[in-house]
Amino acid sequence: MKYIDEFRDQALAAGLARAIAHEAGTGRDYAFMEFCGGHTHTLSRYGIADLLPPTLRMIHGPGCPVCVLPIGRVDMAIRLALSRPEVILCTYGDCLRVPASDGLSLLKAKAHGADVRMVYSTADALALARREPGREVVFFAIGFETTTPPTALVLREAARQGLANFSVICNHVLTPAAIAAILEPPGGNAPQAVQIDGFVGPAHVSTVIGSRPYEAFASTHRKPVVIAGFEPLDVMQAILMLLRQVNTGRAVVENEFTRAVTRDGNLKAQALVAEVFEPRPGFEWRGLGTLPDSALRIRVAFTAWDAEAKFDLGYTPVPDNKACECGAILRGVKSPIDCKLFGTVCTPETPMGSCMVSSEGACAAHYTYGRFRDLPLRASDTATPANQDTA
């Protein structure tokens, strides 16, 4: 398959693995964060971690939009759906299973009588509002800069059509603010939570915002950033580029994903987002706390389609389950196997934390593709069978 097989070529992967091992053979340790959940999925699915030398560690970042959604925002949607029978609450499939307060989730709220529906796109939600003029259709919007333009588009279209029964709960968040929080934890001079030598920059987000927004992090914090696509050779090439920057003392933004990302990004999408949204003064992230200017809210001109204003929805912070390590995993401080719930009571079928919900979550990816690597190797597994000819 053209443009797919080329990025999954085993011979090229083996060559990249050798080059990575050569660059990493300097006697020091390296730690790179893949910010995006899509890269976490690629690393796990294709076993890339097994091809890396022991001196090189990949750290999962907070780049899964479902994972960073705090419980309080899900509670907000559940309260609305349960208390207003006229409301049809729509959202993407992964959001339905995110654990909320009182043992609920949007899916369980549906079992309690709320009209909660999964949609594949924002356009589906808008079309539902047109088909159901006697109901209030509320779209629970999540995501980074990648999914923000489609939400902006339907809000502008709803305004153009005067569609009064459509509104949005906006949970769109911003990538640069999260990277800043990783490098500069809230609290002023607080030490960096985890040592990071560089970042594998997100792919889809960068197609919208371009590579320019990362330049400040690279120069100020002396942390190289390499934007990478989602195929296995993309990620391995990005790791090699990061190693070469570190070894030569450079810290700049490089773009491995040139087939889709430019320095300035999609200017038309950026203009659309700026027309409909503005920065929120503060927004709570799971694992990172409340970060200033880290999310978007709907502009006053579109207040009639802002569900938080329309239904007077208030936000109440809710602490995470004390036994769940999602927050520390999202900060890169812990890995999935450090959580005592991982693989026992918390599985993709019965998620206790958000990182186990989405396929892009660190826990779900490790459970699906890597959990058996955690099992201790028994001597009997490697022993030669007694009846096997060893001659």
mmCIF file of C-alpha atoms in Angstrom:
data_model
loop_
_atom_site.group_PDB
_atom_site.id
_atom_site.type_symbol
_atom_site.label_atom_id
_atom_site.label_comp_id
_atom_site.label_asym_id
_atom_site.label_seq_id
_atom_site.Cartn_x
_atom_site.Cartn_y
_atom_site.Cartn_z
ATOM 1 C CA MET A 1 0.000 0.000 0.000
ATOM 2 C CA LYS A 2 1.652 3.182 -1.165
ATOM 3 C CA TYR A 3 2.484 5.753 1.530
ATOM 4 C CA ILE A 4 1.771 3.217 4.318
ATOM 5 C CA ASP A 5 4.090 0.269 3.702
ATOM 6 C CA GLU A 6 6.994 2.633 3.118
ATOM 7 C CA PHE A 7 6.710 3.810 6.727
ATOM 8 C CA ARG A 8 6.494 0.262 8.143
ATOM 9 C CA ASP A 9 9.425 -1.311 6.293
ATOM 10 C CA GLN A 10 11.162 -3.817 8.584
ATOM 11 C CA ALA A 11 14.597 -3.454 6.978
ATOM 12 C CA LEU A 12 14.483 0.311 7.364
ATOM 13 C CA ALA A 13 13.299 -0.093 10.955
ATOM 14 C CA ALA A 14 16.249 -2.362 11.720
ATOM 15 C CA GLY A 15 18.623 0.186 10.212
ATOM 16 C CA LEU A 16 17.088 2.985 12.256
ATOM 17 C CA ALA A 17 17.353 0.861 15.401
ATOM 18 C CA ARG A 18 21.074 0.375 14.764
ATOM 19 C CA ALA A 19 21.547 4.107 14.165
ATOM 20 C CA ILE A 20 19.659 4.927 17.363
ATOM 21 C CA ALA A 21 21.774 2.474 19.356
ATOM 22 C CA HIS A 22 24.936 4.023 17.898
ATOM 23 C CA GLU A 23 23.852 7.597 18.770
ATOM 24 C CA ALA A 24 22.739 6.518 22.249
ATOM 25 C CA GLY A 25 25.990 4.730 22.991
ATOM 26 C CA THR A 26 27.627 7.686 24.682
ATOM 27 C CA GLY A 27 27.520 6.385 28.246
ATOM 28 C CA ARG A 28 24.712 8.665 29.332
ATOM 29 C CA ASP A 29 20.952 8.153 29.687
ATOM 30 C CA TYR A 30 18.313 9.849 27.538
ATOM 31 C CA ALA A 31 14.631 10.552 28.254
ATOM 32 C CA PHE A 32 12.265 11.818 25.557
ATOM 33 C CA MET A 33 8.577 12.590 25.983
ATOM 34 C CA GLU A 34 6.095 11.757 23.271
ATOM 35 C CA PHE A 35 3.451 14.370 23.977
ATOM 36 C CA CYS A 36 0.752 12.930 21.737
ATOM 37 C CA GLY A 37 -1.326 9.877 22.618
ATOM 38 C CA GLY A 38 -1.145 8.799 18.972
ATOM 39 C CA HIS A 39 2.621 8.394 19.316
ATOM 40 C CA THR A 40 2.134 6.456 22.567
ATOM 41 C CA HIS A 41 -0.147 4.110 20.646
ATOM 42 C CA THR A 42 2.433 3.724 17.845
ATOM 43 C CA LEU A 43 5.278 3.002 20.277
ATOM 44 C CA SER A 44 3.239 0.277 21.947
ATOM 45 C CA ARG A 45 1.523 -1.211 18.908
ATOM 46 C CA TYR A 46 4.700 -1.673 16.866
ATOM 47 C CA GLY A 47 6.959 -2.695 19.765
ATOM 48 C CA ILE A 48 9.319 0.209 19.179
ATOM 49 C CA ALA A 49 10.324 0.240 22.844
ATOM 50 C CA ASP A 50 11.864 -3.225 22.318
ATOM 51 C CA LEU A 51 14.100 -1.784 19.576
ATOM 52 C CA LEU A 52 15.487 1.015 21.742
ATOM 53 C CA PRO A 53 18.674 0.692 23.806
ATOM 54 C CA PRO A 54 18.278 0.498 27.608
ATOM 55 C CA THR A 55 19.834 3.945 27.991
ATOM 56 C CA LEU A 56 16.930 5.557 26.134
ATOM 57 C CA ARG A 57 13.553 5.946 27.835
ATOM 58 C CA MET A 58 10.325 7.170 26.278
ATOM 59 C CA ILE A 59 7.959 9.010 28.642
ATOM 60 C CA HIS A 60 4.253 9.267 27.970
ATOM 61 C CA GLY A 61 2.913 12.819 27.930
ATOM 62 C CA PRO A 62 -0.482 14.460 28.509
ATOM 63 C CA GLY A 63 -1.472 14.427 24.840
ATOM 64 C CA CYS A 64 -4.594 12.266 25.025
ATOM 65 C CA PRO A 65 -7.638 14.594 25.129
ATOM 66 C CA VAL A 66 -9.834 12.059 26.890
ATOM 67 C CA CYS A 67 -7.150 11.408 29.522
ATOM 68 C CA VAL A 68 -6.668 15.059 30.524
ATOM 69 C CA LEU A 69 -10.398 15.757 30.864
ATOM 70 C CA PRO A 70 -11.041 16.340 34.597
ATOM 71 C CA ILE A 71 -13.869 14.579 36.404
ATOM 72 C CA GLY A 72 -15.622 17.876 37.106
ATOM 73 C CA ARG A 73 -16.208 18.562 33.413
ATOM 74 C CA VAL A 74 -17.753 15.119 32.877
ATOM 75 C CA ASP A 75 -19.902 15.642 35.974
ATOM 76 C CA MET A 76 -21.119 18.900 34.443
ATOM 77 C CA ALA A 77 -22.361 17.093 31.342
ATOM 78 C CA ILE A 78 -23.949 14.283 33.361
ATOM 79 C CA ARG A 79 -25.820 16.732 35.615
ATOM 80 C CA LEU A 80 -27.201 18.526 32.577
ATOM 81 C CA ALA A 81 -28.267 15.328 30.820
ATOM 82 C CA LEU A 82 -29.952 13.882 33.922
ATOM 83 C CA SER A 83 -31.697 17.075 35.055
ATOM 84 C CA ARG A 84 -33.043 18.324 31.709
ATOM 85 C CA PRO A 85 -35.198 15.742 29.892
ATOM 86 C CA GLU A 86 -35.377 17.982 26.841
ATOM 87 C CA VAL A 87 -31.590 17.743 26.358
ATOM 88 C CA ILE A 88 -29.892 15.340 23.946
ATOM 89 C CA LEU A 89 -26.235 15.234 24.944
ATOM 90 C CA CYS A 90 -23.884 14.253 22.103
ATOM 91 C CA THR A 91 -20.184 13.481 22.232
ATOM 92 C CA TYR A 92 -17.447 11.277 20.805
ATOM 93 C CA GLY A 93 -17.408 7.599 21.744
ATOM 94 C CA ASP A 94 -14.393 7.639 24.080
ATOM 95 C CA CYS A 95 -15.965 10.313 26.300
ATOM 96 C CA LEU A 96 -18.898 8.068 27.116
ATOM 97 C CA ARG A 97 -16.809 5.746 29.312
ATOM 98 C CA VAL A 98 -14.704 8.275 31.243
ATOM 99 C CA PRO A 99 -15.307 7.590 34.972
ATOM 100 C CA ALA A 100 -17.036 10.442 36.802
ATOM 101 C CA SER A 101 -18.372 11.003 40.318
ATOM 102 C CA ASP A 102 -20.714 8.606 42.143
ATOM 103 C CA GLY A 103 -19.677 5.683 39.965
ATOM 104 C CA LEU A 104 -21.234 7.311 36.935
ATOM 105 C CA SER A 105 -20.082 7.948 33.395
ATOM 106 C CA LEU A 106 -22.007 9.386 30.482
ATOM 107 C CA LEU A 107 -22.775 5.830 29.382
ATOM 108 C CA LYS A 108 -24.104 4.922 32.840
ATOM 109 C CA ALA A 109 -26.086 8.170 32.913
ATOM 110 C CA LYS A 110 -27.723 6.978 29.715
ATOM 111 C CA ALA A 111 -28.698 3.785 31.550
ATOM 112 C CA HIS A 112 -30.274 6.007 34.220
ATOM 113 C CA GLY A 113 -32.512 7.635 31.613
ATOM 114 C CA ALA A 114 -30.429 10.496 30.233
ATOM 115 C CA ASP A 115 -30.558 10.942 26.453
ATOM 116 C CA VAL A 116 -26.845 10.570 25.683
ATOM 117 C CA ARG A 117 -25.788 9.768 22.145
ATOM 118 C CA MET A 118 -22.475 9.051 20.435
ATOM 119 C CA VAL A 119 -21.655 11.008 17.294
ATOM 120 C CA TYR A 120 -18.801 10.615 14.846
ATOM 121 C CA SER A 121 -18.460 14.321 14.085
ATOM 122 C CA THR A 122 -19.631 17.760 15.102
ATOM 123 C CA ALA A 123 -21.616 17.859 11.870
ATOM 124 C CA ASP A 124 -23.619 14.847 13.109
ATOM 125 C CA ALA A 125 -24.588 16.787 16.235
ATOM 126 C CA LEU A 126 -25.636 19.808 14.191
ATOM 127 C CA ALA A 127 -27.698 17.620 11.861
ATOM 128 C CA LEU A 128 -29.406 16.066 14.902
ATOM 129 C CA ALA A 129 -30.403 19.544 16.091
ATOM 130 C CA ARG A 130 -32.008 20.201 12.726
ATOM 131 C CA ARG A 131 -33.936 16.906 12.876
ATOM 132 C CA GLU A 132 -35.083 17.470 16.480
ATOM 133 C CA PRO A 133 -36.331 21.083 16.620
ATOM 134 C CA GLY A 134 -38.316 20.368 19.786
ATOM 135 C CA ARG A 135 -35.243 19.169 21.733
ATOM 136 C CA GLU A 136 -32.070 20.892 22.961
ATOM 137 C CA VAL A 137 -29.009 19.279 21.368
ATOM 138 C CA VAL A 138 -25.794 19.871 23.353
ATOM 139 C CA PHE A 139 -22.423 18.804 21.967
ATOM 140 C CA PHE A 140 -19.793 17.951 24.607
ATOM 141 C CA ALA A 141 -16.658 19.060 22.750
ATOM 142 C CA ILE A 142 -13.188 17.857 23.696
ATOM 143 C CA GLY A 143 -9.768 17.819 22.089
ATOM 144 C CA PHE A 144 -6.637 19.749 21.299
ATOM 145 C CA GLU A 145 -6.140 22.113 18.370
ATOM 146 C CA THR A 146 -6.943 19.266 15.966
ATOM 147 C CA THR A 147 -10.635 18.978 16.815
ATOM 148 C CA THR A 148 -11.211 22.642 17.601
ATOM 149 C CA PRO A 149 -11.773 23.899 14.008
ATOM 150 C CA PRO A 150 -14.701 21.484 13.368
ATOM 151 C CA THR A 151 -16.384 22.716 16.564
ATOM 152 C CA ALA A 152 -15.819 26.313 15.520
ATOM 153 C CA LEU A 153 -17.312 25.530 12.127
ATOM 154 C CA VAL A 154 -20.579 24.109 13.519
ATOM 155 C CA LEU A 155 -20.925 26.994 15.976
ATOM 156 C CA ARG A 156 -20.585 29.483 13.147
ATOM 157 C CA GLU A 157 -23.012 27.456 11.039
ATOM 158 C CA ALA A 158 -25.544 27.267 13.901
ATOM 159 C CA ALA A 159 -25.332 31.037 14.256
ATOM 160 C CA ARG A 160 -25.724 31.553 10.514
ATOM 161 C CA GLN A 161 -28.824 29.342 10.449
ATOM 162 C CA GLY A 162 -30.241 30.765 13.694
ATOM 163 C CA LEU A 163 -30.405 27.215 15.071
ATOM 164 C CA ALA A 164 -31.494 28.058 18.616
ATOM 165 C CA ASN A 165 -31.717 24.478 19.923
ATOM 166 C CA PHE A 166 -27.998 23.707 19.423
ATOM 167 C CA SER A 167 -25.196 24.511 21.865
ATOM 168 C CA VAL A 168 -21.715 23.358 22.889
ATOM 169 C CA ILE A 169 -19.948 22.602 26.177
ATOM 170 C CA CYS A 170 -16.430 23.639 25.211
ATOM 171 C CA ASN A 171 -13.519 21.619 26.636
ATOM 172 C CA HIS A 172 -10.960 22.385 23.922
ATOM 173 C CA VAL A 173 -7.425 22.658 25.300
ATOM 174 C CA LEU A 174 -4.125 24.023 24.011
ATOM 175 C CA THR A 175 -0.935 22.032 23.469
ATOM 176 C CA PRO A 176 1.710 24.737 24.113
ATOM 177 C CA ALA A 177 0.284 25.435 27.574
ATOM 178 C CA ALA A 178 0.562 21.772 28.522
ATOM 179 C CA ILE A 179 4.178 21.561 27.340
ATOM 180 C CA ALA A 180 4.929 24.675 29.369
ATOM 181 C CA ALA A 181 3.340 23.056 32.417
ATOM 182 C CA ILE A 182 5.574 20.015 31.981
ATOM 183 C CA LEU A 183 8.687 22.202 31.777
ATOM 184 C CA GLU A 184 7.514 24.822 34.255
ATOM 185 C CA PRO A 185 5.242 23.135 36.835
ATOM 186 C CA PRO A 186 2.765 25.525 38.510
ATOM 187 C CA GLY A 187 4.275 26.941 41.668
ATOM 188 C CA GLY A 188 6.975 29.186 40.333
ATOM 189 C CA ASN A 189 10.346 27.681 41.089
ATOM 190 C CA ALA A 190 9.060 24.155 41.650
ATOM 191 C CA PRO A 191 11.470 21.608 40.216
ATOM 192 C CA GLN A 192 10.661 19.941 36.950
ATOM 193 C CA ALA A 193 8.552 16.873 37.702
ATOM 194 C CA VAL A 194 10.533 14.584 35.429
ATOM 195 C CA GLN A 195 13.816 14.912 33.572
ATOM 196 C CA ILE A 196 13.198 15.300 29.843
ATOM 197 C CA ASP A 197 15.859 15.732 27.162
ATOM 198 C CA GLY A 198 13.478 16.490 24.303
ATOM 199 C CA PHE A 199 10.008 16.100 22.855
ATOM 200 C CA VAL A 200 8.505 14.141 20.001
ATOM 201 C CA GLY A 201 6.128 16.875 18.846
ATOM 202 C CA PRO A 202 2.484 16.083 18.048
ATOM 203 C CA ALA A 203 1.478 15.430 14.457
ATOM 204 C CA HIS A 204 -2.202 16.257 14.012
ATOM 205 C CA VAL A 205 -2.025 19.314 16.264
ATOM 206 C CA SER A 206 0.966 20.616 14.317
ATOM 207 C CA THR A 207 -0.895 20.393 11.009
ATOM 208 C CA VAL A 208 -3.125 23.133 12.449
ATOM 209 C CA ILE A 209 -0.784 25.322 14.520
ATOM 210 C CA GLY A 210 2.434 24.600 12.605
ATOM 211 C CA SER A 211 5.881 24.145 14.118
ATOM 212 C CA ARG A 212 6.445 27.795 15.078
ATOM 213 C CA PRO A 213 4.742 27.649 18.551
ATOM 214 C CA TYR A 214 7.331 25.124 19.799
ATOM 215 C CA GLU A 215 10.317 27.324 18.991
ATOM 216 C CA ALA A 216 10.080 29.210 22.285
ATOM 217 C CA PHE A 217 10.305 25.971 24.298
ATOM 218 C CA ALA A 218 13.314 24.803 22.367
ATOM 219 C CA SER A 219 15.242 28.040 22.773
ATOM 220 C CA THR A 220 14.189 28.985 26.314
ATOM 221 C CA HIS A 221 14.436 25.572 27.931
ATOM 222 C CA ARG A 222 17.105 24.117 25.651
ATOM 223 C CA LYS A 223 14.832 21.191 24.821
ATOM 224 C CA PRO A 224 14.823 19.957 21.214
ATOM 225 C CA VAL A 225 11.469 19.223 19.583
ATOM 226 C CA VAL A 226 11.031 16.975 16.558
ATOM 227 C CA ILE A 227 7.535 16.855 15.070
ATOM 228 C CA ALA A 228 6.774 13.351 13.853
ATOM 229 C CA GLY A 229 4.094 11.470 11.952
ATOM 230 C CA PHE A 230 2.313 8.458 13.421
ATOM 231 C CA GLU A 231 3.881 5.633 11.436
ATOM 232 C CA PRO A 232 6.585 3.563 13.194
ATOM 233 C CA LEU A 233 9.418 4.813 10.989
ATOM 234 C CA ASP A 234 8.249 8.391 11.598
ATOM 235 C CA VAL A 235 8.639 7.931 15.336
ATOM 236 C CA MET A 236 11.974 6.114 15.102
ATOM 237 C CA GLN A 237 13.370 8.779 12.779
ATOM 238 C CA ALA A 238 12.233 11.481 15.217
ATOM 239 C CA ILE A 239 13.989 9.705 18.093
ATOM 240 C CA LEU A 240 17.179 9.532 16.040
ATOM 241 C CA MET A 241 16.913 13.251 15.224
ATOM 242 C CA LEU A 242 16.433 14.070 18.905
ATOM 243 C CA LEU A 243 19.494 12.030 19.867
ATOM 244 C CA ARG A 244 21.617 13.808 17.296
ATOM 245 C CA GLN A 245 20.489 17.203 18.587
ATOM 246 C CA VAL A 246 21.260 16.289 22.194
ATOM 247 C CA ASN A 247 24.641 14.808 21.307
ATOM 248 C CA THR A 248 25.655 17.900 19.375
ATOM 249 C CA GLY A 249 24.343 20.360 21.961
ATOM 250 C CA ARG A 250 21.570 21.724 19.760
ATOM 251 C CA ALA A 251 18.008 22.516 20.865
ATOM 252 C CA VAL A 252 15.840 23.527 17.923
ATOM 253 C CA VAL A 253 12.532 22.554 16.357
ATOM 254 C CA GLU A 254 12.861 20.049 13.525
ATOM 255 C CA ASN A 255 10.051 18.747 11.388
ATOM 256 C CA GLU A 256 10.137 15.057 10.441
ATOM 257 C CA PHE A 257 6.484 15.250 9.302
ATOM 258 C CA THR A 258 7.085 17.602 6.381
ATOM 259 C CA ARG A 259 4.496 15.817 4.262
ATOM 260 C CA ALA A 260 1.754 17.386 6.425
ATOM 261 C CA VAL A 261 3.216 20.084 8.707
ATOM 262 C CA THR A 262 4.537 23.526 7.821
ATOM 263 C CA ARG A 263 6.042 26.188 10.036
ATOM 264 C CA ASP A 264 2.900 28.348 10.021
ATOM 265 C CA GLY A 265 0.270 25.604 9.943
ATOM 266 C CA ASN A 266 -3.259 25.949 8.607
ATOM 267 C CA LEU A 267 -3.917 29.692 8.642
ATOM 268 C CA LYS A 268 -7.538 29.312 7.534
ATOM 269 C CA ALA A 269 -8.294 26.973 10.441
ATOM 270 C CA GLN A 270 -6.483 29.284 12.868
ATOM 271 C CA ALA A 271 -8.591 32.247 11.686
ATOM 272 C CA LEU A 272 -11.796 30.260 12.092
ATOM 273 C CA VAL A 273 -10.869 29.258 15.652
ATOM 274 C CA ALA A 274 -9.932 32.853 16.533
ATOM 275 C CA GLU A 275 -13.304 34.057 15.240
ATOM 276 C CA VAL A 276 -15.326 31.735 17.480
ATOM 277 C CA PHE A 277 -13.105 31.069 20.534
ATOM 278 C CA GLU A 278 -10.946 33.019 22.950
ATOM 279 C CA PRO A 279 -8.542 31.851 25.697
ATOM 280 C CA ARG A 280 -9.969 30.909 29.084
ATOM 281 C CA PRO A 281 -8.206 32.551 32.042
ATOM 282 C CA GLY A 282 -7.874 29.136 33.688
ATOM 283 C CA PHE A 283 -8.833 25.533 33.009
ATOM 284 C CA GLU A 284 -8.307 22.404 35.085
ATOM 285 C CA TRP A 285 -6.406 19.519 33.497
ATOM 286 C CA ARG A 286 -6.335 16.065 34.988
ATOM 287 C CA GLY A 287 -2.851 15.557 36.382
ATOM 288 C CA LEU A 288 -1.594 19.076 35.670
ATOM 289 C CA GLY A 289 -3.972 21.158 37.766
ATOM 290 C CA THR A 290 -5.448 24.506 36.719
ATOM 291 C CA LEU A 291 -3.349 26.141 34.017
ATOM 292 C CA PRO A 292 -3.768 29.749 32.829
ATOM 293 C CA ASP A 293 -4.610 30.340 29.156
ATOM 294 C CA SER A 294 -4.551 26.612 28.511
ATOM 295 C CA ALA A 295 -8.017 26.199 27.021
ATOM 296 C CA LEU A 296 -10.618 27.972 24.926
ATOM 297 C CA ARG A 297 -14.078 29.335 25.621
ATOM 298 C CA ILE A 298 -16.793 30.489 23.257
ATOM 299 C CA ARG A 299 -16.736 34.203 22.422
ATOM 300 C CA VAL A 300 -19.558 36.505 23.553
ATOM 301 C CA ALA A 301 -20.826 36.835 19.980
ATOM 302 C CA PHE A 302 -21.726 33.121 20.129
ATOM 303 C CA THR A 303 -23.091 33.076 23.705
ATOM 304 C CA ALA A 304 -26.487 31.864 22.484
ATOM 305 C CA TRP A 305 -24.773 28.603 21.486
ATOM 306 C CA ASP A 306 -22.626 28.302 24.631
ATOM 307 C CA ALA A 307 -24.240 25.575 26.746
ATOM 308 C CA GLU A 308 -22.435 26.690 29.913
ATOM 309 C CA ALA A 309 -24.132 30.107 29.664
ATOM 310 C CA LYS A 310 -27.399 28.854 28.212
ATOM 311 C CA PHE A 311 -28.030 26.325 31.011
ATOM 312 C CA ASP A 312 -26.102 28.214 33.735
ATOM 313 C CA LEU A 313 -23.695 25.329 34.233
ATOM 314 C CA GLY A 314 -21.202 25.688 37.045
ATOM 315 C CA TYR A 315 -17.907 23.864 37.355
ATOM 316 C CA THR A 316 -16.969 22.053 40.552
ATOM 317 C CA PRO A 317 -13.487 20.518 40.812
ATOM 318 C CA VAL A 318 -13.473 16.874 41.853
ATOM 319 C CA PRO A 319 -10.349 15.094 43.144
ATOM 320 C CA ASP A 320 -9.251 11.947 41.347
ATOM 321 C CA ASN A 321 -9.599 8.507 42.888
ATOM 322 C CA LYS A 322 -6.702 8.227 45.361
ATOM 323 C CA ALA A 323 -5.878 4.732 44.163
ATOM 324 C CA CYS A 324 -5.672 5.855 40.514
ATOM 325 C CA GLU A 325 -2.291 7.058 39.216
ATOM 326 C CA CYS A 326 -3.593 8.724 36.030
ATOM 327 C CA GLY A 327 -2.424 12.161 37.173
ATOM 328 C CA ALA A 328 1.161 11.048 37.798
ATOM 329 C CA ILE A 329 1.200 9.050 34.551
ATOM 330 C CA LEU A 330 0.054 12.119 32.589
ATOM 331 C CA ARG A 331 2.914 14.135 34.117
ATOM 332 C CA GLY A 332 5.401 11.425 33.172
ATOM 333 C CA VAL A 333 6.285 10.792 36.809
ATOM 334 C CA LYS A 334 4.941 7.226 36.810
ATOM 335 C CA SER A 335 4.245 4.549 34.226
ATOM 336 C CA PRO A 336 1.100 2.404 33.939
ATOM 337 C CA ILE A 337 2.652 -0.551 35.765
ATOM 338 C CA ASP A 338 3.314 1.696 38.778
ATOM 339 C CA CYS A 339 -0.453 1.853 39.374
ATOM 340 C CA LYS A 340 -1.731 -0.947 41.578
ATOM 341 C CA LEU A 341 -5.075 -0.867 39.751
ATOM 342 C CA PHE A 342 -3.483 -1.496 36.345
ATOM 343 C CA GLY A 343 -4.577 -4.763 34.777
ATOM 344 C CA THR A 344 -6.473 -5.877 37.873
ATOM 345 C CA VAL A 345 -9.623 -3.893 38.575
ATOM 346 C CA CYS A 346 -8.714 -1.362 35.871
ATOM 347 C CA THR A 347 -8.821 -2.743 32.322
ATOM 348 C CA PRO A 348 -10.114 -1.336 29.009
ATOM 349 C CA GLU A 349 -13.405 -3.144 29.707
ATOM 350 C CA THR A 350 -13.661 -1.761 33.266
ATOM 351 C CA PRO A 351 -11.648 1.490 33.296
ATOM 352 C CA MET A 352 -11.143 3.100 36.704
ATOM 353 C CA GLY A 353 -9.099 5.989 35.308
ATOM 354 C CA SER A 354 -9.173 8.017 32.108
ATOM 355 C CA CYS A 355 -5.814 6.691 30.828
ATOM 356 C CA MET A 356 -7.413 3.251 30.433
ATOM 357 C CA VAL A 357 -10.365 4.545 28.380
ATOM 358 C CA SER A 358 -9.032 5.797 25.062
ATOM 359 C CA SER A 359 -6.799 3.688 22.812
ATOM 360 C CA GLU A 360 -4.412 6.665 22.915
ATOM 361 C CA GLY A 361 -4.184 6.540 26.708
ATOM 362 C CA ALA A 362 -0.896 5.281 28.138
ATOM 363 C CA CYS A 363 -2.564 2.590 30.250
ATOM 364 C CA ALA A 364 -4.826 1.299 27.470
ATOM 365 C CA ALA A 365 -1.912 1.180 25.011
ATOM 366 C CA HIS A 366 0.326 -0.681 27.454
ATOM 367 C CA TYR A 367 -2.466 -3.057 28.473
ATOM 368 C CA THR A 368 -3.253 -3.899 24.836
ATOM 369 C CA TYR A 369 0.256 -4.255 23.475
ATOM 370 C CA GLY A 370 2.799 -4.462 26.272
ATOM 371 C CA ARG A 371 1.471 -5.866 29.513
ATOM 372 C CA PHE A 372 2.932 -9.347 28.982
ATOM 373 C CA ARG A 373 6.430 -7.844 28.830
ATOM 374 C CA ASP A 374 5.968 -7.034 32.522
ATOM 375 C CA LEU A 375 5.696 -10.691 33.463
ATOM 376 C CA PRO A 376 8.897 -12.120 34.965
ATOM 377 C CA LEU A 377 10.626 -14.559 32.658
ATOM 378 C CA ARG A 378 10.674 -18.018 34.256
ATOM 379 C CA ALA A 379 13.671 -20.296 33.936
ATOM 380 C CA SER A 380 11.386 -23.018 32.595
ATOM 381 C CA ASP A 381 10.413 -20.750 29.683
ATOM 382 C CA THR A 382 13.971 -20.718 28.372
ATOM 383 C CA ALA A 383 15.070 -24.239 29.308
ATOM 384 C CA THR A 384 15.605 -26.678 26.479
ATOM 385 C CA PRO A 385 12.961 -29.418 26.468
ATOM 386 C CA ALA A 386 14.385 -32.701 27.725
ATOM 387 C CA ASN A 387 13.439 -34.606 24.594
ATOM 388 C CA GLN A 388 14.824 -32.046 22.151
ATOM 389 C CA ASP A 389 17.941 -32.995 20.215
ATOM 390 C CA THR A 390 20.621 -30.417 21.014
ATOM 391 C CA ALA A 391 23.260 -31.884 18.765
#
